[in-house]
Short mmCIF file of C-alpha atoms in Angstrom, two decimals:
data_model
loop_
_atom_site.label_atom_id
_atom_site.label_comp_id
_atom_site.label_asym_id
_atom_site.label_seq_id
_atom_site.Cartn_x
_atom_site.Cartn_y
_atom_site.Cartn_z
CA MET A 1458 14.69 6.69 12.69
CA LEU A 1459 17.16 3.85 13.23
CA GLU A 1460 15.24 2.50 16.22
CA ALA A 1461 11.91 2.76 14.40
CA LEU A 1462 13.31 0.84 11.43
CA ALA A 1463 14.75 -1.85 13.69
CA ALA A 1464 11.48 -2.21 15.58
CA GLU A 1465 9.50 -2.70 12.37
CA LEU A 1466 11.99 -5.12 10.86
CA GLU A 1467 12.07 -7.19 14.05
CA ARG A 1468 8.34 -7.47 14.62
CA PRO A 1469 6.93 -10.98 14.02
CA ARG A 1470 6.10 -11.64 10.37
CA GLU A 1471 4.05 -14.62 9.24
CA LEU A 1472 5.36 -16.46 6.20
CA SER A 1473 2.63 -16.81 3.61
CA PRO A 1474 1.79 -20.13 1.93
CA ARG A 1475 3.43 -18.70 -1.19
CA VAL A 1476 6.76 -18.23 0.61
CA LEU A 1477 6.54 -21.62 2.32
CA ASN A 1478 5.75 -23.35 -0.97
CA TYR A 1479 8.70 -21.60 -2.61
CA ILE A 1480 11.08 -22.82 0.09
CA GLU A 1481 9.70 -26.35 0.07
CA GLY A 1482 9.67 -26.62 -3.71
CA ASN A 1483 13.01 -25.00 -4.54
CA TYR A 1484 15.09 -26.34 -1.67
CA SER A 1485 13.47 -29.77 -1.18
CA VAL A 1486 12.48 -28.94 2.38
CA GLU A 1487 9.77 -30.88 4.18
CA HIS A 1488 7.02 -28.74 5.66
CA ASP A 1489 8.01 -29.57 9.23
CA ALA A 1490 11.63 -28.65 8.51
CA VAL A 1491 11.06 -25.09 7.25
CA GLY A 1492 11.92 -23.61 10.65
CA ALA A 1493 15.26 -25.38 10.72
CA PHE A 1494 15.92 -24.26 7.14
CA LEU A 1495 15.33 -20.63 8.11
CA THR A 1496 17.74 -20.67 11.02
CA GLU A 1497 20.40 -23.04 9.67
CA GLU A 1498 20.38 -23.00 5.86
CA LEU A 1499 19.07 -19.56 4.91
CA PRO A 1500 22.22 -17.79 6.22
CA LYS A 1501 24.33 -19.90 3.84
CA LEU A 1502 22.52 -18.73 0.70
CA GLU A 1503 23.60 -16.06 -1.76
CA ASP A 1504 22.06 -12.59 -1.47
CA TYR A 1505 19.93 -13.04 -4.59
CA GLU A 1506 18.48 -16.27 -3.20
CA ILE A 1507 17.64 -14.65 0.12
CA ASP A 1508 15.97 -11.76 -1.69
CA LEU A 1509 13.83 -14.15 -3.73
CA ILE A 1510 12.69 -15.93 -0.57
CA LEU A 1511 12.12 -12.94 1.69
CA SER A 1512 11.03 -10.25 -0.77
CA PRO A 1513 7.28 -10.93 -0.25
CA VAL A 1514 7.81 -10.57 3.51
CA PHE A 1515 9.92 -7.41 3.48
CA THR A 1516 8.41 -5.40 0.64
CA PRO A 1517 6.58 -2.62 2.53
CA LYS A 1518 2.86 -2.17 2.06
CA LEU A 1519 0.95 1.05 2.61
CA ALA A 1520 0.47 0.19 6.29
CA ASP A 1521 4.24 -0.18 6.71
CA GLN A 1522 4.82 3.15 4.98
CA ALA A 1523 2.25 4.73 7.29
CA VAL A 1524 4.41 4.09 10.37
CA PHE A 1525 7.19 6.24 8.93
CA ALA A 1526 4.86 8.76 7.29
CA GLU A 1527 3.51 9.59 10.74
CA LEU A 1528 7.02 9.69 12.21
CA LEU A 1529 8.39 12.02 9.52
CA GLY A 1530 5.38 14.29 9.08
CA PRO A 1531 6.10 16.61 6.12
CA ASP A 1532 9.85 15.90 6.20
CA SER A 1533 12.03 13.32 4.47
CA VAL A 1534 15.17 11.25 4.85
CA PRO A 1535 17.53 12.02 1.93
CA ARG A 1536 18.64 9.07 -0.17
CA ASP A 1537 22.29 9.66 0.62
CA GLU A 1538 21.57 8.78 4.26
CA TRP A 1539 20.05 5.39 3.45
CA PRO A 1540 23.26 3.36 2.97
CA ALA A 1541 24.42 4.26 6.49
CA LEU A 1542 21.04 3.28 7.93
CA VAL A 1543 21.12 -0.06 6.12
CA GLN A 1544 24.66 -0.75 7.27
CA GLN A 1545 23.92 0.14 10.89
CA LEU A 1546 20.83 -2.06 10.92
CA ALA A 1547 22.80 -4.99 9.51
CA GLN A 1548 25.58 -4.53 12.06
CA ARG A 1549 23.31 -4.26 15.13
CA PRO A 1550 22.42 -7.05 14.17
CA THR A 1551 18.73 -6.84 13.21
CA ARG A 1552 16.93 -10.15 13.69
CA ALA A 1553 13.59 -10.86 12.08
CA GLU A 1554 11.02 -13.08 13.76
CA LEU A 1555 9.66 -15.27 10.95
CA MET A 1556 6.49 -17.15 11.84
CA THR A 1557 5.65 -20.49 10.27
CA LEU A 1558 2.05 -21.68 9.99
CA GLU A 1559 2.10 -23.48 13.33
CA GLY A 1560 2.75 -20.11 14.99
CA LYS A 1561 6.37 -20.69 15.96
CA ALA A 1562 8.82 -17.79 15.59
CA HIS A 1563 12.23 -18.39 14.02
CA PRO A 1564 14.88 -15.68 14.56
CA VAL A 1565 16.81 -14.83 11.39
CA ARG A 1566 19.58 -12.27 11.16
CA LEU A 1567 18.77 -9.94 8.28
CA ARG A 1568 21.37 -9.22 5.64
CA GLU A 1569 21.79 -5.88 3.94
CA VAL A 1570 19.98 -7.12 0.82
CA THR A 1571 16.74 -7.57 2.78
CA ILE A 1572 17.13 -4.43 4.87
CA GLU A 1573 17.88 -2.40 1.75
CA ARG A 1574 14.75 -3.71 0.03
CA TYR A 1575 12.66 -2.58 2.99
CA VAL A 1576 14.26 0.82 3.51
CA HIS A 1577 14.29 1.72 -0.18
CA ARG A 1578 10.55 1.11 -0.55
CA LEU A 1579 9.30 3.11 2.42
CA ARG A 1580 9.15 6.40 0.49
CA LEU A 1581 11.45 8.02 3.04
CA GLU A 1582 12.64 10.47 0.39
CA ALA A 1583 9.17 11.90 -0.16
CA LYS A 1584 7.93 15.17 1.27
CA ILE A 1585 4.37 16.27 1.86
CA PRO A 1586 3.79 19.88 0.74
CA ASN A 1587 2.70 22.10 3.61
CA ALA A 1588 -0.70 22.84 2.06
CA ILE A 1589 -1.54 19.13 1.80
CA PHE A 1590 -0.04 18.29 5.19
CA ASN A 1591 -2.09 21.00 6.88
CA LEU A 1592 -5.27 19.72 5.24
CA LEU A 1593 -4.57 16.21 6.48
CA GLU A 1594 -3.89 17.45 10.00
CA ARG A 1595 -6.95 19.69 10.09
CA CYS A 1596 -9.65 17.76 8.29
CA THR A 1597 -9.16 14.05 8.94
CA ALA A 1598 -9.76 11.69 11.84
CA MET A 1599 -6.65 11.26 13.97
CA GLU A 1600 -6.66 7.47 13.65
CA ASP A 1601 -6.64 7.75 9.83
CA ARG A 1602 -3.79 10.25 9.54
CA PRO A 1603 -0.83 7.84 9.36
CA LEU A 1604 -2.33 6.05 6.34
CA LEU A 1605 -3.43 9.31 4.75
CA LYS A 1606 0.08 10.71 5.12
CA ALA A 1607 1.45 7.54 3.56
CA ILE A 1608 -0.95 8.03 0.65
CA ALA A 1609 0.24 11.63 0.28
CA ARG A 1610 3.86 10.41 0.01
CA ARG A 1611 3.24 8.00 -2.88
CA THR A 1612 5.23 8.38 -6.09
CA ILE A 1613 2.17 9.28 -8.16
CA TRP A 1614 2.04 12.72 -6.50
CA ASP A 1615 5.62 13.64 -7.42
CA ASP A 1616 4.24 15.24 -10.57
CA ALA A 1617 2.89 18.74 -9.93
CA GLY A 1618 -0.24 18.26 -12.02
CA ARG A 1619 -1.20 15.06 -10.23
CA ARG A 1620 -0.35 16.57 -6.87
CA GLY A 1621 -2.83 19.30 -7.75
CA ILE A 1622 -5.55 16.65 -7.99
CA LEU A 1623 -4.85 15.50 -4.44
CA GLU A 1624 -4.79 19.03 -3.06
CA ARG A 1625 -8.03 20.00 -4.78
CA PHE A 1626 -9.67 16.75 -3.66
CA LEU A 1627 -8.67 17.33 -0.03
CA MET A 1628 -9.74 20.97 -0.09
CA ALA A 1629 -13.14 20.12 -1.54
CA ALA A 1630 -13.63 17.24 0.89
CA ALA A 1631 -12.60 19.47 3.80
CA ASP A 1632 -15.08 22.16 2.75
CA ARG A 1633 -17.82 19.53 2.89
CA GLY A 1634 -16.55 18.03 6.13
CA ASN A 1635 -16.21 14.68 4.41
CA CYS A 1636 -12.52 13.84 4.07
CA THR A 1637 -12.43 10.07 4.56
CA LEU A 1638 -9.74 7.43 4.35
CA ASP A 1639 -11.88 5.23 2.09
CA ASP A 1640 -12.37 7.94 -0.52
CA THR A 1641 -8.69 8.91 -0.41
CA LEU A 1642 -7.71 5.27 -0.93
CA ASP A 1643 -10.11 5.13 -3.87
CA LEU A 1644 -8.48 8.24 -5.30
CA LEU A 1645 -5.02 6.70 -4.89
CA ASN A 1646 -6.12 3.52 -6.67
CA LEU A 1647 -7.64 5.53 -9.49
CA MET A 1648 -4.53 7.67 -9.86
CA GLU A 1649 -2.09 4.74 -9.82
CA ASN A 1650 -4.19 2.70 -12.25
CA ARG A 1651 -5.46 5.37 -14.67
CA LYS A 1652 -2.78 8.07 -14.22
CA PRO A 1653 -4.62 11.26 -15.23
CA SER A 1654 -2.17 14.13 -15.63
CA ASP A 1655 -4.07 16.93 -13.87
CA VAL A 1656 -7.51 18.04 -12.69
CA GLU A 1657 -8.63 19.12 -16.16
CA ASN A 1658 -7.56 15.82 -17.70
CA LEU A 1659 -9.23 13.86 -14.91
CA LEU A 1660 -12.57 15.67 -15.24
CA ALA A 1661 -12.50 15.24 -19.01
CA ASP A 1662 -11.92 11.48 -18.71
CA ILE A 1663 -14.44 10.66 -15.98
CA PRO A 1664 -17.52 10.50 -18.30
CA ARG A 1665 -15.76 8.02 -20.59
CA TRP A 1666 -14.64 5.89 -17.65
CA GLN A 1667 -18.17 5.93 -16.25
CA ALA A 1668 -19.64 4.79 -19.57
CA ASP A 1669 -17.11 1.97 -19.86
CA LEU A 1670 -17.73 0.85 -16.28
CA ARG A 1671 -21.50 0.82 -16.75
CA LYS A 1672 -21.09 -1.54 -19.70
CA GLN A 1673 -18.69 -3.77 -17.76
CA VAL A 1674 -20.97 -3.89 -14.72
CA GLU A 1675 -23.96 -4.76 -16.88
CA VAL A 1676 -22.10 -7.61 -18.55
CA ALA A 1677 -20.65 -8.93 -15.27
CA SER A 1678 -23.96 -8.83 -13.42
CA GLY A 1679 -26.10 -10.30 -16.18
CA GLY A 1680 -27.80 -7.02 -16.98
CA LYS A 1681 -28.96 -6.34 -13.42
CA PRO A 1682 -26.56 -3.80 -11.94
CA PHE A 1683 -27.47 -1.27 -9.30
CA PHE A 1684 -26.08 2.23 -9.43
CA ASN A 1685 -27.83 3.81 -6.47
CA GLU A 1686 -25.61 4.43 -3.44
CA ASP A 1687 -28.42 3.67 -0.96
CA VAL A 1688 -29.07 0.32 -2.60
CA ARG A 1689 -25.36 -0.45 -2.60
CA LEU A 1690 -25.19 0.23 1.14
CA MET A 1691 -28.23 -1.99 1.75
CA HIS A 1692 -26.25 -4.83 0.21
CA GLY A 1693 -23.22 -4.35 2.41
CA GLY A 1694 -21.46 -1.39 0.79
CA ALA A 1695 -17.85 -2.20 -0.01
CA ARG A 1696 -18.42 -5.71 1.36
CA ASP A 1697 -21.08 -6.71 -1.15
CA GLN A 1698 -23.36 -9.35 0.39
CA ARG A 1699 -25.37 -10.18 -2.72
CA PRO A 1700 -25.09 -13.65 -4.26
CA GLN A 1701 -21.79 -14.43 -5.96
CA ALA A 1702 -23.23 -14.00 -9.46
CA ASP A 1703 -24.14 -10.40 -8.65
CA SER A 1704 -21.06 -9.52 -6.59
CA ARG A 1705 -18.71 -10.07 -9.53
CA ALA A 1706 -19.50 -6.52 -10.57
CA SER A 1707 -19.11 -4.95 -7.13
CA ALA A 1708 -15.55 -3.63 -7.53
CA LYS A 1709 -16.39 -1.89 -10.79
CA GLU A 1710 -19.68 -0.74 -9.35
CA ASN A 1711 -17.91 0.81 -6.36
CA GLU A 1712 -15.49 2.57 -8.69
CA LEU A 1713 -18.43 3.88 -10.68
CA VAL A 1714 -20.05 5.29 -7.54
CA PHE A 1715 -16.75 6.85 -6.48
CA LEU A 1716 -16.25 8.47 -9.88
CA GLY A 1717 -19.61 10.16 -9.47
CA ARG A 1718 -18.62 11.54 -6.08
CA LEU A 1719 -15.21 12.59 -7.36
CA LYS A 1720 -16.65 14.45 -10.34
CA GLU A 1721 -18.99 16.33 -8.04
CA LEU A 1722 -16.17 17.16 -5.62
CA LEU A 1723 -13.75 18.46 -8.24
CA ALA A 1724 -16.21 20.25 -10.51
#
């Protein structure tokens, strides 16, 4: 685990325009001098300042969590082991490779505040119940499994009722031979945004959500939405290729289509 954490923390990370603008604006640094600031001035700052600068770079996304979800499988790393991991990584030392826009890497020794942010947001404490883990291993494409396992470790499933939604969804999708990463991501987004409490609550709410989405799509698309899946795919599917005026409704339209599939799966 220690080596895997070090490898991920030390891989090259590009600084976004947001981070660069923050450095330039708050520390009066010229654009060409950001690299020197990172290697010479950043180590002199207080922990809270470093966290403000580097938090967008070292806050794990789902893809980061997937690396460790695949490594851990159904198991977890207890929280009481995290402080030792953070301390060991800081003492190695662990050096990040921060990339500025011109593509140059700047080595920066990471402090505990940054390492802790990363480690504490990887969902290392989560476990995947055996029933769900076995479904993911049996019914999904191998290349999708790390991300699917990361999805299964998200906080939203800590509640038993909500975890039941995921298990029923995976079982139904497996029975149909149609357990896809895209649909599971759509389910995660729905759960984290709408937070239904269990399968019964979810099925009861879907018709209301569908009605609301139809109205929103109609307003956004000027009264000319399409609801047919075949037509949606003709226009590029998730990457809607219709004119901009029509594509404003595509995200809600895709959610509407997914809700229809989900209702059918869980019914």
